[in-house]
Backbone as ProteinMPNN parsed JSONL, in Angstrom:
{"seq_chain_A": "MAPSLLDLAPVVPVVVIADVSDAVPLARALVAGGLSAIEVTLRTPVALDAIRAIAKEVPDAVVGAGTVITPDQVRDSVAAGARFLVSPGWTDVLLEAMRGSGVPFLPGVSTTSEVVALLERGVTEMKFFPAEAAGGTAYLKSLSGPLPQARFCPTGGIGAGNAPEYLSLPNVGCVGGTWMLPEDAVAARDWGRVETLAREASALRPQV", "coords_chain_A": {"N_chain_A": [[-31.768, -76.322, 36.565], [-34.425, -74.297, 37.795], [-35.252, -71.043, 36.396], [-34.819, -68.147, 38.485], [-37.416, -66.274, 40.181], [-37.479, -63.905, 40.11], [-36.205, -63.353, 38.13], [-37.878, -63.651, 35.817], [-38.817, -62.093, 34.349], [-38.916, -58.169, 34.047], [-40.867, -56.644, 35.474], [-43.656, -57.617, 37.447], [-46.679, -57.856, 37.348], [-49.283, -56.961, 39.985], [-52.108, -58.011, 40.45], [-55.331, -57.316, 41.222], [-58.095, -59.048, 41.045], [-61.6, -58.934, 40.833], [-63.977, -59.746, 39.047], [-64.262, -62.955, 38.146], [-64.417, -63.831, 35.463], [-62.939, -61.919, 34.157], [-60.271, -62.631, 34.55], [-58.825, -64.866, 32.774], [-58.803, -63.372, 29.91], [-57.434, -61.078, 30.672], [-55.008, -62.066, 31.903], [-53.951, -63.0, 29.517], [-53.472, -61.054, 27.765], [-51.564, -59.552, 29.3], [-49.352, -61.584, 28.885], [-48.933, -61.522, 26.46], [-48.027, -59.064, 26.11], [-45.752, -59.326, 27.339], [-45.187, -60.127, 30.083], [-44.796, -62.426, 31.792], [-44.894, -63.67, 34.356], [-47.424, -63.286, 36.872], [-48.967, -62.091, 39.512], [-51.537, -62.741, 41.685], [-53.473, -61.21, 43.795], [-54.531, -62.336, 47.053], [-57.128, -61.008, 47.704], [-59.801, -60.847, 47.094], [-62.878, -62.505, 46.791], [-63.145, -64.09, 44.668], [-60.227, -65.022, 44.038], [-58.846, -67.452, 44.123], [-60.224, -68.843, 42.548], [-59.85, -67.22, 40.14], [-56.936, -67.665, 39.896], [-56.925, -70.583, 39.394], [-58.336, -70.532, 36.991], [-56.642, -69.362, 35.456], [-54.094, -70.839, 35.473], [-55.344, -73.062, 34.244], [-55.932, -72.005, 31.655], [-54.346, -70.266, 30.754], [-51.224, -71.088, 29.727], [-49.056, -70.575, 29.074], [-48.442, -68.452, 31.224], [-47.019, -67.815, 34.205], [-48.451, -68.017, 37.067], [-49.105, -66.742, 40.053], [-49.822, -66.311, 43.594], [-50.628, -63.473, 45.577], [-50.595, -61.582, 48.639], [-50.426, -63.457, 50.766], [-50.7, -64.646, 53.528], [-51.574, -66.676, 55.409], [-50.974, -70.053, 56.595], [-52.829, -71.733, 55.495], [-54.117, -70.107, 53.541], [-51.543, -70.695, 51.791], [-51.729, -73.324, 51.411], [-54.073, -73.743, 49.977], [-53.567, -71.888, 47.654], [-51.326, -72.991, 46.308], [-52.853, -75.89, 45.503], [-54.693, -74.64, 43.748], [-53.335, -73.918, 41.843], [-51.203, -72.151, 41.654], [-48.167, -70.875, 41.096], [-46.149, -69.788, 42.19], [-45.432, -67.684, 45.504], [-46.139, -64.914, 47.321], [-45.894, -63.07, 50.113], [-47.095, -59.949, 52.398], [-45.551, -59.734, 54.403], [-43.83, -61.751, 56.882], [-43.739, -64.574, 59.24], [-42.628, -67.202, 61.164], [-44.025, -69.405, 61.333], [-45.685, -69.006, 58.631], [-43.651, -68.74, 56.993], [-42.612, -71.365, 57.139], [-44.644, -72.899, 56.559], [-44.619, -72.001, 53.788], [-42.16, -72.668, 52.613], [-42.449, -75.116, 52.803], [-44.428, -75.771, 50.736], [-43.627, -76.147, 48.027], [-42.982, -74.773, 46.148], [-41.553, -71.614, 44.429], [-41.099, -68.493, 46.614], [-41.827, -65.331, 47.883], [-40.934, -63.94, 50.507], [-41.963, -60.664, 52.499], [-40.594, -57.966, 53.445], [-39.431, -55.152, 55.514], [-37.238, -54.1, 56.604], [-33.958, -53.703, 57.986], [-33.206, -55.869, 59.635], [-35.263, -57.934, 59.577], [-34.306, -58.742, 57.125], [-32.121, -59.743, 57.545], [-32.387, -61.698, 59.283], [-33.876, -63.448, 57.465], [-32.237, -64.083, 55.771], [-30.493, -65.397, 57.775], [-31.906, -67.716, 57.883], [-31.816, -68.953, 55.372], [-32.883, -67.838, 53.294], [-32.918, -65.821, 50.423], [-33.982, -64.395, 48.308], [-36.809, -62.131, 48.417], [-39.632, -59.988, 49.053], [-39.858, -56.412, 48.886], [-41.42, -54.374, 50.872], [-43.774, -51.912, 52.34], [-42.441, -50.427, 49.375], [-41.548, -47.785, 48.381], [-42.684, -46.469, 50.612], [-41.103, -47.424, 52.838], [-38.479, -46.31, 52.241], [-37.578, -46.759, 49.996], [-35.496, -46.695, 46.717], [-33.006, -45.624, 47.91], [-32.771, -46.474, 50.539], [-32.955, -49.365, 49.698], [-30.41, -49.152, 48.113], [-28.591, -48.947, 50.51], [-28.397, -51.064, 51.414], [-27.356, -52.911, 49.98], [-24.876, -53.077, 49.99], [-23.783, -54.209, 53.017], [-25.198, -56.522, 52.77], [-24.895, -57.75, 50.189], [-25.684, -60.216, 49.265], [-28.716, -60.526, 49.369], [-31.467, -60.732, 47.646], [-34.083, -58.723, 45.877], [-37.921, -57.994, 44.942], [-39.36, -54.997, 44.854], [-42.208, -53.735, 45.904], [-44.949, -51.419, 45.866], [-46.001, -48.234, 45.681], [-44.602, -47.992, 43.19], [-44.204, -47.324, 39.937], [-44.26, -46.384, 36.179], [-42.849, -44.449, 35.9], [-40.601, -44.325, 37.955], [-39.899, -47.254, 38.262], [-37.724, -47.863, 36.219], [-35.47, -46.691, 38.008], [-35.523, -48.23, 40.322], [-35.059, -50.979, 39.128], [-32.585, -50.572, 38.276], [-30.594, -51.089, 40.22], [-28.12, -53.191, 41.682], [-29.259, -55.123, 43.524], [-31.799, -55.37, 43.146], [-34.149, -57.644, 41.402], [-36.573, -57.603, 40.157], [-39.474, -55.505, 39.927], [-42.575, -55.019, 41.243], [-45.987, -53.965, 40.321], [-48.882, -52.105, 39.694], [-49.561, -50.591, 37.589], [-49.97, -50.988, 34.688], [-52.445, -52.317, 34.515], [-54.866, -50.133, 34.361], [-57.349, -49.235, 36.268], [-59.855, -47.979, 34.85], [-59.441, -49.09, 32.249], [-59.506, -51.893, 32.787], [-62.309, -51.985, 33.793], [-63.463, -51.392, 31.561], [-62.687, -53.783, 30.001], [-60.617, -53.39, 28.017], [-58.399, -55.227, 26.966], [-56.551, -54.7, 24.961], [-54.839, -52.076, 25.461], [-53.92, -52.898, 28.082], [-52.434, -54.836, 27.115], [-50.612, -53.232, 25.751], [-49.92, -51.777, 27.431], [-48.464, -53.413, 29.189], [-46.465, -54.459, 27.456], [-44.673, -52.323, 27.29], [-43.825, -52.025, 29.815], [-42.378, -54.558, 30.175], [-40.215, -53.523, 28.737], [-38.675, -52.188, 30.277], [-36.18, -52.921, 31.825], [-33.142, -51.506, 32.484], [-30.637, -51.886, 30.036], [-27.523, -53.723, 30.126]], "CA_chain_A": [[-32.199, -75.602, 37.546], [-35.621, -73.352, 37.107], [-34.742, -69.715, 36.481], [-35.198, -67.56, 39.605], [-38.78, -65.889, 39.945], [-36.583, -62.798, 40.058], [-35.682, -63.146, 36.758], [-38.496, -64.123, 34.862], [-39.903, -60.563, 33.973], [-38.583, -56.878, 34.945], [-42.144, -56.37, 36.151], [-44.527, -58.735, 38.036], [-48.096, -57.195, 37.587], [-49.792, -57.485, 40.681], [-53.625, -58.235, 39.942], [-56.769, -57.619, 41.824], [-59.476, -59.672, 40.467], [-63.015, -58.801, 41.47], [-64.57, -60.576, 38.428], [-63.156, -63.991, 37.726], [-64.647, -63.761, 33.938], [-61.828, -60.907, 33.837], [-58.97, -63.605, 34.706], [-58.415, -65.279, 31.494], [-58.211, -62.425, 29.32], [-56.366, -60.122, 31.654], [-53.723, -62.602, 32.158], [-53.479, -63.407, 27.936], [-53.09, -59.612, 27.695], [-50.319, -59.64, 30.034], [-48.289, -62.563, 28.556], [-48.946, -61.229, 25.178], [-47.165, -57.719, 26.214], [-44.054, -59.891, 27.823], [-45.174, -60.278, 31.483], [-45.689, -64.049, 31.898], [-45.17, -63.867, 35.794], [-48.531, -62.569, 37.269], [-49.315, -62.105, 40.89], [-52.93, -62.705, 41.651], [-53.728, -60.993, 45.092], [-55.736, -63.241, 47.598], [-57.713, -59.695, 48.176], [-61.047, -60.961, 46.516], [-63.19, -63.681, 47.005], [-62.957, -64.889, 43.388], [-58.769, -64.862, 43.716], [-58.606, -68.665, 44.053], [-61.019, -69.389, 41.036], [-59.136, -66.779, 39.189], [-55.68, -68.411, 39.691], [-57.174, -71.67, 39.053], [-58.705, -70.516, 35.466], [-55.37, -68.841, 34.7], [-53.56, -71.977, 35.603], [-55.898, -73.948, 33.23], [-56.302, -71.867, 30.064], [-53.219, -69.598, 29.877], [-50.041, -71.93, 29.817], [-47.87, -69.628, 29.269], [-48.448, -67.786, 32.127], [-46.636, -68.288, 35.627], [-49.436, -67.387, 37.963], [-48.717, -66.859, 41.401], [-50.842, -65.664, 44.621], [-49.878, -62.573, 46.343], [-50.962, -61.119, 49.901], [-50.589, -64.744, 51.074], [-50.362, -64.325, 55.13], [-51.814, -67.695, 56.32], [-50.705, -71.66, 56.132], [-54.016, -72.215, 54.889], [-53.564, -69.602, 52.062], [-50.368, -71.252, 51.109], [-52.297, -74.556, 50.593], [-55.482, -73.413, 48.943], [-53.053, -71.458, 46.546], [-50.838, -74.011, 45.434], [-54.022, -76.532, 45.454], [-55.577, -73.775, 42.951], [-52.365, -73.944, 40.615], [-50.239, -70.773, 41.787], [-46.58, -71.382, 40.805], [-45.074, -69.042, 43.29], [-46.142, -67.316, 46.48], [-45.667, -63.347, 47.691], [-46.405, -62.184, 51.378], [-46.109, -58.702, 52.446], [-44.617, -59.908, 55.331], [-43.59, -62.884, 57.547], [-43.367, -65.114, 60.846], [-41.8, -68.372, 61.417], [-45.134, -70.097, 60.787], [-45.811, -68.71, 57.423], [-42.477, -69.315, 56.317], [-42.015, -72.922, 57.15], [-45.429, -73.272, 55.423], [-44.238, -71.322, 52.188], [-41.149, -73.285, 52.43], [-43.087, -76.542, 52.685], [-45.134, -75.949, 49.68], [-42.957, -76.886, 47.083], [-43.214, -73.847, 44.743], [-40.868, -70.33, 44.974], [-41.934, -67.674, 47.57], [-41.001, -64.34, 48.179], [-41.473, -63.336, 52.212], [-42.386, -59.562, 52.505], [-39.559, -57.638, 54.456], [-39.305, -53.914, 55.226], [-36.392, -53.612, 57.75], [-32.581, -54.806, 57.731], [-33.366, -57.028, 60.8], [-35.996, -58.715, 58.808], [-33.464, -59.023, 56.104], [-31.022, -60.699, 58.377], [-33.5, -63.164, 59.898], [-34.545, -64.439, 56.522], [-30.753, -64.831, 55.58], [-30.092, -66.751, 58.531], [-33.089, -68.858, 57.979], [-31.453, -69.572, 54.264], [-33.666, -67.386, 52.215], [-32.162, -64.949, 50.038], [-35.078, -63.721, 47.351], [-37.377, -61.684, 48.915], [-40.605, -58.706, 48.572], [-39.318, -55.19, 49.602], [-42.76, -53.916, 50.71], [-44.06, -51.325, 50.779], [-41.09, -49.911, 49.064], [-41.749, -46.12, 48.44], [-42.984, -45.946, 52.143], [-40.027, -48.253, 53.701], [-37.416, -46.003, 52.056], [-37.289, -46.854, 48.233], [-34.281, -47.025, 46.277], [-32.374, -45.088, 48.86], [-33.069, -47.969, 51.395], [-32.182, -50.832, 49.174], [-29.153, -49.097, 47.551], [-27.746, -49.005, 51.189], [-28.807, -52.484, 51.672], [-26.945, -53.515, 48.908], [-23.539, -52.999, 50.588], [-23.641, -54.893, 53.691], [-26.108, -57.534, 52.526], [-25.233, -58.046, 48.893], [-26.686, -61.812, 48.961], [-29.947, -60.475, 49.47], [-32.307, -59.746, 46.154], [-35.388, -58.043, 45.936], [-38.682, -57.715, 44.418], [-39.628, -54.03, 45.404], [-43.646, -53.406, 45.637], [-45.669, -50.616, 46.88], [-45.81, -46.915, 45.305], [-43.685, -47.834, 41.977], [-45.005, -47.317, 38.673], [-43.851, -46.623, 34.863], [-41.96, -43.434, 35.968], [-39.549, -44.791, 39.04], [-39.71, -48.473, 38.051], [-36.086, -47.901, 36.129], [-34.553, -46.549, 39.004], [-35.466, -49.49, 41.087], [-34.327, -52.031, 38.296], [-30.99, -50.055, 37.808], [-29.92, -51.259, 41.43], [-27.742, -54.69, 41.65], [-29.934, -56.239, 44.33], [-33.172, -55.705, 42.59], [-34.387, -58.454, 40.365], [-38.055, -57.281, 38.974], [-40.444, -54.789, 40.743], [-44.233, -55.415, 41.535], [-47.054, -52.989, 39.947], [-50.51, -52.236, 38.767], [-49.867, -49.491, 36.558], [-50.516, -51.676, 33.605], [-53.804, -52.481, 34.665], [-55.647, -49.179, 34.9], [-58.923, -49.701, 36.431], [-60.958, -47.925, 33.749], [-58.974, -50.299, 31.091], [-60.03, -53.086, 33.238], [-63.734, -52.043, 33.711], [-63.722, -51.553, 30.174], [-62.391, -54.586, 29.493], [-59.765, -52.959, 27.34], [-57.336, -55.736, 26.975], [-55.766, -54.043, 23.948], [-54.612, -51.183, 26.164], [-53.497, -53.719, 28.888], [-51.387, -55.494, 26.302], [-49.711, -52.508, 25.341], [-49.008, -50.915, 28.703], [-47.414, -54.607, 29.79], [-45.151, -54.294, 26.682], [-43.946, -51.06, 27.48], [-43.226, -52.57, 31.401], [-41.447, -55.641, 30.106], [-38.803, -53.238, 28.281], [-38.005, -51.333, 31.452], [-35.111, -53.336, 32.386], [-31.989, -50.89, 31.905], [-29.606, -52.659, 29.302], [-26.359, -53.64, 30.858]], "C_chain_A": [[-33.165, -74.412, 37.058], [-34.668, -72.048, 37.274], [-35.522, -69.214, 37.731], [-36.602, -66.632, 39.223], [-38.796, -64.256, 39.432], [-36.462, -62.376, 38.612], [-36.543, -63.519, 35.549], [-38.982, -62.719, 34.044], [-39.171, -59.388, 34.881], [-39.821, -56.619, 35.669], [-42.668, -57.293, 36.29], [-45.811, -57.903, 38.24], [-48.783, -57.826, 38.847], [-51.577, -56.832, 40.471], [-54.644, -58.454, 41.054], [-57.856, -57.896, 40.966], [-60.985, -59.691, 40.917], [-64.163, -59.715, 40.463], [-64.163, -61.836, 37.513], [-63.328, -64.305, 36.403], [-63.252, -62.823, 33.516], [-60.323, -61.904, 33.862], [-58.102, -63.818, 33.455], [-57.725, -64.096, 30.536], [-57.439, -61.447, 29.471], [-55.046, -60.686, 31.444], [-53.152, -63.073, 30.509], [-52.927, -61.956, 27.383], [-51.407, -59.22, 28.072], [-49.265, -60.147, 29.696], [-47.996, -62.333, 27.012], [-48.038, -59.939, 24.922], [-45.662, -58.182, 26.763], [-43.919, -59.679, 29.247], [-45.584, -61.248, 31.69], [-45.738, -64.105, 33.831], [-46.246, -62.993, 36.343], [-48.976, -63.018, 38.53], [-50.687, -61.682, 41.197], [-53.344, -62.384, 43.275], [-54.659, -62.054, 45.523], [-56.583, -61.965, 48.219], [-59.735, -59.865, 48.013], [-61.588, -62.167, 46.825], [-63.17, -64.675, 45.873], [-61.221, -65.121, 43.296], [-58.347, -66.302, 43.365], [-59.143, -69.178, 42.645], [-60.202, -68.757, 39.828], [-57.734, -67.274, 38.78], [-55.911, -69.726, 39.345], [-57.534, -71.426, 37.329], [-57.099, -70.415, 34.675], [-54.291, -69.826, 34.676], [-53.593, -72.714, 34.305], [-55.612, -73.497, 31.929], [-55.085, -71.138, 29.63], [-52.129, -70.047, 30.364], [-49.009, -71.401, 29.808], [-47.346, -68.316, 30.155], [-47.919, -68.098, 33.553], [-47.297, -67.278, 36.54], [-48.875, -67.578, 39.277], [-49.77, -66.105, 42.268], [-49.851, -64.749, 45.435], [-50.757, -62.174, 47.446], [-51.281, -62.333, 50.608], [-50.295, -64.489, 52.732], [-50.9, -65.809, 56.152], [-51.527, -69.324, 55.975], [-51.831, -71.885, 55.19], [-53.926, -71.411, 53.574], [-52.414, -70.117, 51.13], [-51.042, -72.425, 50.585], [-53.011, -74.462, 49.698], [-54.628, -72.542, 47.74], [-52.28, -72.26, 45.747], [-52.075, -75.278, 44.796], [-54.607, -76.007, 43.981], [-54.75, -73.525, 41.539], [-51.337, -72.857, 40.743], [-48.706, -71.612, 41.77], [-45.659, -70.569, 41.789], [-46.077, -67.964, 44.199], [-45.628, -66.03, 46.989], [-46.363, -63.241, 48.919], [-46.167, -60.831, 51.608], [-45.598, -58.958, 53.852], [-44.478, -61.089, 56.01], [-43.324, -63.219, 58.765], [-43.053, -66.581, 60.457], [-42.749, -69.604, 60.82], [-45.5, -69.736, 59.335], [-44.592, -69.199, 56.439], [-42.213, -70.794, 56.369], [-43.513, -73.366, 56.277], [-45.27, -72.918, 53.834], [-42.909, -72.119, 51.597], [-41.59, -74.828, 51.89], [-44.098, -76.728, 51.409], [-44.634, -76.241, 48.649], [-43.093, -75.652, 45.797], [-42.333, -72.251, 45.177], [-41.859, -69.637, 45.87], [-41.096, -66.406, 47.813], [-41.442, -63.766, 49.711], [-41.17, -61.621, 51.815], [-41.232, -59.149, 53.891], [-39.625, -55.951, 54.174], [-37.973, -52.974, 55.984], [-35.052, -54.516, 57.786], [-32.86, -55.845, 58.618], [-34.06, -58.311, 60.364], [-35.592, -59.52, 57.608], [-32.415, -60.311, 56.634], [-31.707, -62.139, 58.557], [-33.813, -63.894, 58.604], [-33.165, -65.1, 55.967], [-30.368, -65.877, 56.364], [-31.013, -67.848, 58.45], [-32.77, -69.435, 56.067], [-32.146, -68.966, 52.859], [-32.932, -66.154, 51.752], [-33.055, -64.189, 48.982], [-36.122, -63.205, 48.342], [-38.395, -60.372, 48.137], [-40.082, -57.601, 49.424], [-40.903, -54.606, 49.705], [-43.083, -52.924, 52.182], [-42.863, -50.359, 50.429], [-41.077, -48.498, 48.945], [-41.602, -45.922, 49.953], [-41.766, -46.296, 53.15], [-38.649, -47.535, 53.191], [-36.874, -45.65, 50.633], [-35.868, -47.218, 47.824], [-33.246, -46.63, 46.997], [-32.041, -46.041, 49.97], [-32.43, -49.055, 50.673], [-30.807, -50.733, 48.529], [-27.909, -49.46, 49.083], [-27.698, -50.167, 51.768], [-27.906, -53.348, 51.011], [-25.069, -53.856, 49.394], [-22.961, -54.351, 51.435], [-24.334, -56.5, 53.564], [-26.221, -57.897, 50.93], [-25.888, -59.263, 48.256], [-28.056, -61.799, 48.821], [-30.593, -59.844, 48.258], [-33.612, -59.478, 46.496], [-36.412, -57.886, 44.77], [-39.219, -56.544, 45.277], [-41.2, -53.766, 45.13], [-44.274, -52.406, 46.393], [-45.069, -49.065, 46.065], [-44.838, -46.99, 43.769], [-44.742, -48.14, 40.571], [-44.013, -47.011, 37.473], [-42.382, -45.373, 35.152], [-40.472, -43.565, 37.095], [-39.152, -46.34, 38.988], [-38.059, -48.617, 37.653], [-35.184, -47.718, 37.025], [-34.085, -47.699, 39.822], [-34.741, -50.79, 40.083], [-32.862, -51.83, 37.761], [-30.037, -50.736, 39.368], [-29.421, -52.827, 41.354], [-28.629, -55.729, 42.667], [-31.58, -56.355, 43.994], [-33.478, -56.743, 41.582], [-35.554, -58.17, 39.457], [-38.667, -56.293, 39.965], [-41.573, -55.382, 40.538], [-44.907, -54.07, 41.239], [-48.119, -53.124, 39.632], [-50.553, -50.944, 37.925], [-50.374, -50.242, 34.956], [-51.872, -52.052, 33.4], [-54.65, -51.545, 35.501], [-56.959, -49.397, 35.467], [-59.758, -49.26, 35.357], [-60.725, -48.732, 32.466], [-59.642, -51.539, 31.625], [-61.375, -53.297, 33.144], [-64.049, -52.138, 32.507], [-63.681, -52.815, 29.273], [-61.508, -54.321, 28.112], [-58.232, -53.709, 27.306], [-56.315, -55.257, 26.167], [-54.62, -53.119, 24.524], [-53.741, -51.936, 27.439], [-52.002, -54.169, 28.23], [-50.113, -54.526, 26.251], [-48.919, -51.625, 26.564], [-47.835, -52.275, 29.327], [-46.384, -54.789, 28.793], [-44.289, -53.127, 26.931], [-43.297, -51.397, 28.902], [-42.357, -53.279, 30.994], [-40.538, -54.834, 29.27], [-38.208, -52.226, 29.041], [-36.803, -51.579, 31.751], [-34.098, -52.399, 31.735], [-31.091, -51.996, 31.127], [-28.438, -52.686, 29.97], [-25.231, -53.799, 29.886]], "O_chain_A": [[-32.846, -73.667, 36.132], [-33.673, -71.953, 37.993], [-36.619, -69.675, 38.044], [-36.812, -66.321, 38.05], [-39.598, -63.614, 38.754], [-36.611, -61.258, 38.121], [-36.049, -63.683, 34.433], [-39.588, -62.8, 32.976], [-38.887, -59.521, 36.072], [-39.554, -56.282, 36.822], [-42.451, -58.161, 35.444], [-45.955, -57.293, 39.299], [-48.906, -59.05, 38.887], [-52.034, -55.693, 40.387], [-54.792, -59.506, 41.677], [-58.437, -57.065, 40.268], [-61.396, -60.744, 41.406], [-65.098, -60.305, 41.005], [-63.802, -61.719, 36.342], [-62.478, -65.07, 35.947], [-62.608, -63.147, 32.518], [-59.416, -61.68, 33.06], [-57.065, -63.235, 33.137], [-56.517, -63.898, 30.405], [-56.789, -60.94, 28.556], [-54.106, -60.065, 30.947], [-51.992, -63.459, 30.37], [-51.978, -61.894, 26.602], [-50.468, -58.794, 27.401], [-48.197, -59.595, 29.959], [-47.041, -62.835, 26.418], [-47.44, -59.726, 23.867], [-44.637, -57.513, 26.626], [-42.901, -59.194, 29.741], [-46.804, -61.317, 31.842], [-46.693, -64.617, 34.415], [-45.966, -61.796, 36.281], [-49.343, -64.181, 38.698], [-51.056, -60.518, 41.044], [-53.53, -63.37, 43.988], [-55.429, -62.63, 44.754], [-56.665, -62.019, 49.446], [-60.622, -59.241, 48.597], [-60.778, -63.026, 47.172], [-63.176, -65.892, 46.061], [-60.929, -65.486, 42.157], [-57.572, -66.463, 42.423], [-58.486, -69.821, 41.826], [-59.894, -69.376, 38.81], [-57.365, -67.317, 37.607], [-54.887, -70.211, 38.863], [-56.983, -72.146, 36.496], [-56.596, -71.065, 33.758], [-53.472, -69.654, 33.774], [-52.677, -72.988, 33.529], [-55.14, -74.255, 31.083], [-54.686, -71.214, 28.467], [-51.802, -69.576, 31.453], [-48.044, -71.721, 30.503], [-46.411, -67.532, 29.992], [-48.701, -68.863, 34.118], [-46.937, -66.124, 36.769], [-48.198, -68.573, 39.537], [-50.544, -65.326, 41.713], [-48.724, -65.031, 45.843], [-51.925, -62.466, 47.189], [-52.403, -62.375, 51.113], [-49.209, -63.922, 52.858], [-50.647, -65.935, 57.35], [-51.999, -69.718, 54.909], [-51.569, -72.252, 54.045], [-53.667, -72.029, 52.541], [-52.402, -69.957, 49.909], [-50.992, -72.615, 49.369], [-52.782, -74.987, 48.609], [-55.253, -72.589, 46.68], [-52.486, -72.283, 44.533], [-52.077, -75.482, 43.582], [-54.95, -76.834, 43.135], [-55.217, -73.107, 40.48], [-50.581, -72.723, 39.781], [-48.35, -72.656, 42.316], [-44.488, -70.872, 42.021], [-47.152, -67.514, 43.804], [-44.404, -66.076, 47.113], [-47.585, -63.328, 48.808], [-45.138, -60.356, 51.128], [-45.158, -57.93, 54.366], [-45.383, -61.795, 55.565], [-42.741, -62.421, 59.499], [-43.316, -66.975, 59.32], [-42.37, -70.504, 60.071], [-45.618, -70.835, 58.794], [-44.661, -69.864, 55.406], [-41.523, -71.304, 55.487], [-43.401, -74.174, 55.355], [-45.77, -73.541, 52.897], [-42.646, -72.196, 50.397], [-41.193, -75.464, 50.914], [-44.514, -77.857, 51.151], [-45.483, -76.866, 48.014], [-43.302, -75.927, 44.615], [-42.556, -71.81, 46.304], [-43.048, -69.935, 45.979], [-39.871, -66.431, 47.924], [-42.471, -63.093, 49.78], [-40.312, -61.311, 50.989], [-41.073, -59.77, 54.942], [-39.801, -55.454, 53.062], [-37.758, -51.762, 55.977], [-35.037, -55.739, 57.652], [-32.662, -56.947, 58.107], [-33.673, -59.449, 60.628], [-36.136, -60.521, 57.141], [-32.126, -61.412, 56.166], [-31.524, -63.255, 58.071], [-34.03, -65.097, 58.748], [-32.995, -66.302, 55.763], [-29.997, -66.982, 55.968], [-30.756, -68.903, 59.03], [-33.531, -70.274, 55.585], [-32.027, -69.418, 51.72], [-32.352, -65.461, 52.589], [-32.623, -63.044, 48.851], [-36.324, -64.014, 49.247], [-38.132, -59.87, 47.044], [-39.867, -57.818, 50.616], [-41.538, -54.412, 48.668], [-42.505, -53.348, 53.183], [-42.424, -49.578, 51.273], [-40.272, -48.026, 49.748], [-40.646, -45.354, 50.48], [-41.49, -45.577, 54.111], [-37.621, -48.049, 53.631], [-36.129, -44.76, 50.223], [-35.161, -47.953, 48.514], [-32.273, -47.353, 46.781], [-30.854, -46.29, 50.179], [-31.403, -49.587, 51.094], [-30.086, -51.713, 48.342], [-26.804, -49.988, 48.959], [-26.907, -50.317, 52.699], [-27.691, -54.477, 51.452], [-24.344, -54.787, 49.045], [-22.17, -55.207, 51.038], [-23.947, -57.46, 54.23], [-27.278, -58.25, 50.407], [-26.438, -59.36, 47.159], [-28.67, -62.731, 48.302], [-30.359, -58.695, 47.884], [-34.173, -60.057, 47.425], [-35.946, -57.662, 43.653], [-39.573, -56.859, 46.413], [-41.438, -53.559, 43.94], [-44.168, -52.484, 47.616], [-43.867, -48.855, 45.906], [-44.414, -45.922, 43.329], [-45.674, -48.918, 40.37], [-42.856, -47.371, 37.695], [-41.243, -45.475, 34.695], [-39.458, -42.89, 36.916], [-38.156, -46.702, 39.615], [-37.242, -49.21, 38.357], [-34.149, -48.384, 37.028], [-32.943, -48.104, 40.037], [-33.838, -51.461, 40.582], [-32.174, -52.589, 37.079], [-28.806, -50.751, 39.354], [-30.237, -53.676, 40.995], [-28.623, -56.953, 42.535], [-32.376, -57.177, 44.448], [-32.738, -56.539, 40.62], [-35.561, -58.425, 38.253], [-38.13, -56.404, 41.067], [-41.655, -56.267, 39.686], [-44.485, -53.072, 41.823], [-48.515, -54.223, 39.245], [-51.612, -50.375, 37.664], [-51.257, -49.704, 34.288], [-52.402, -52.109, 32.29], [-55.071, -51.713, 36.646], [-57.703, -49.93, 34.644], [-60.455, -50.137, 34.846], [-61.652, -49.018, 31.708], [-60.338, -52.196, 30.85], [-61.851, -54.319, 32.649], [-64.926, -52.948, 32.206], [-64.3, -52.993, 28.224], [-61.73, -55.058, 27.151], [-57.171, -53.124, 27.52], [-55.162, -55.355, 26.588], [-53.478, -53.339, 24.121], [-52.716, -51.312, 27.715], [-50.867, -53.95, 28.651], [-48.962, -54.824, 26.57], [-47.825, -51.063, 26.61], [-46.702, -52.095, 29.772], [-45.338, -55.292, 29.204], [-43.088, -53.206, 26.673], [-42.154, -50.972, 29.073], [-41.24, -52.874, 31.313], [-39.706, -55.646, 28.864], [-37.35, -51.469, 28.587], [-36.106, -50.595, 31.999], [-34.081, -52.389, 30.504], [-30.876, -53.037, 31.748], [-28.161, -51.619, 30.516], [-24.066, -53.764, 30.282]]}, "name": "protein", "num_of_chains": 1, "seq": "MAPSLLDLAPVVPVVVIADVSDAVPLARALVAGGLSAIEVTLRTPVALDAIRAIAKEVPDAVVGAGTVITPDQVRDSVAAGARFLVSPGWTDVLLEAMRGSGVPFLPGVSTTSEVVALLERGVTEMKFFPAEAAGGTAYLKSLSGPLPQARFCPTGGIGAGNAPEYLSLPNVGCVGGTWMLPEDAVAARDWGRVETLAREASALRPQV"}
């Protein structure tokens, strides 16, 4: 059985790529730093091309598509080579498209009712978004008692400073973030700095 998406790495970099030529070197730097699961958000016109390039040229990367909100995006992302899908929220239409895609997916939730609704539909792994704005670690800790079967990848407002607190929770498998991709480093194509920050992020999971 394939490992859970939530167990691939403690941190999933959330990547916004504006220049497709950055996709491969950026992905190589993240993988070299120990972060193999890479979420490329569908927020730019070149996102699908970036996913396609990473899937083809960085075999050690597990590249996925983020900000997936329509069935068409599900189809196009998987066709481009995405190996997982992440959405900021979900509807039954989107959920069915992701379920039918053949790849792992993390539908987004921010309320207890949404979590219960997904559990009712057989989904136990979810994105918690926007994590800090929706209640942060205190909220997730409160969910672990009544809903221990739900596991989360919190994203939104998480950085190197508060990531360990999230990762220490029993119902958190990994966190998503952008702090290992500072805008100035990406603009300067300083992939060595990205690799260093990725290596620091990959070491954040508390020792059990």
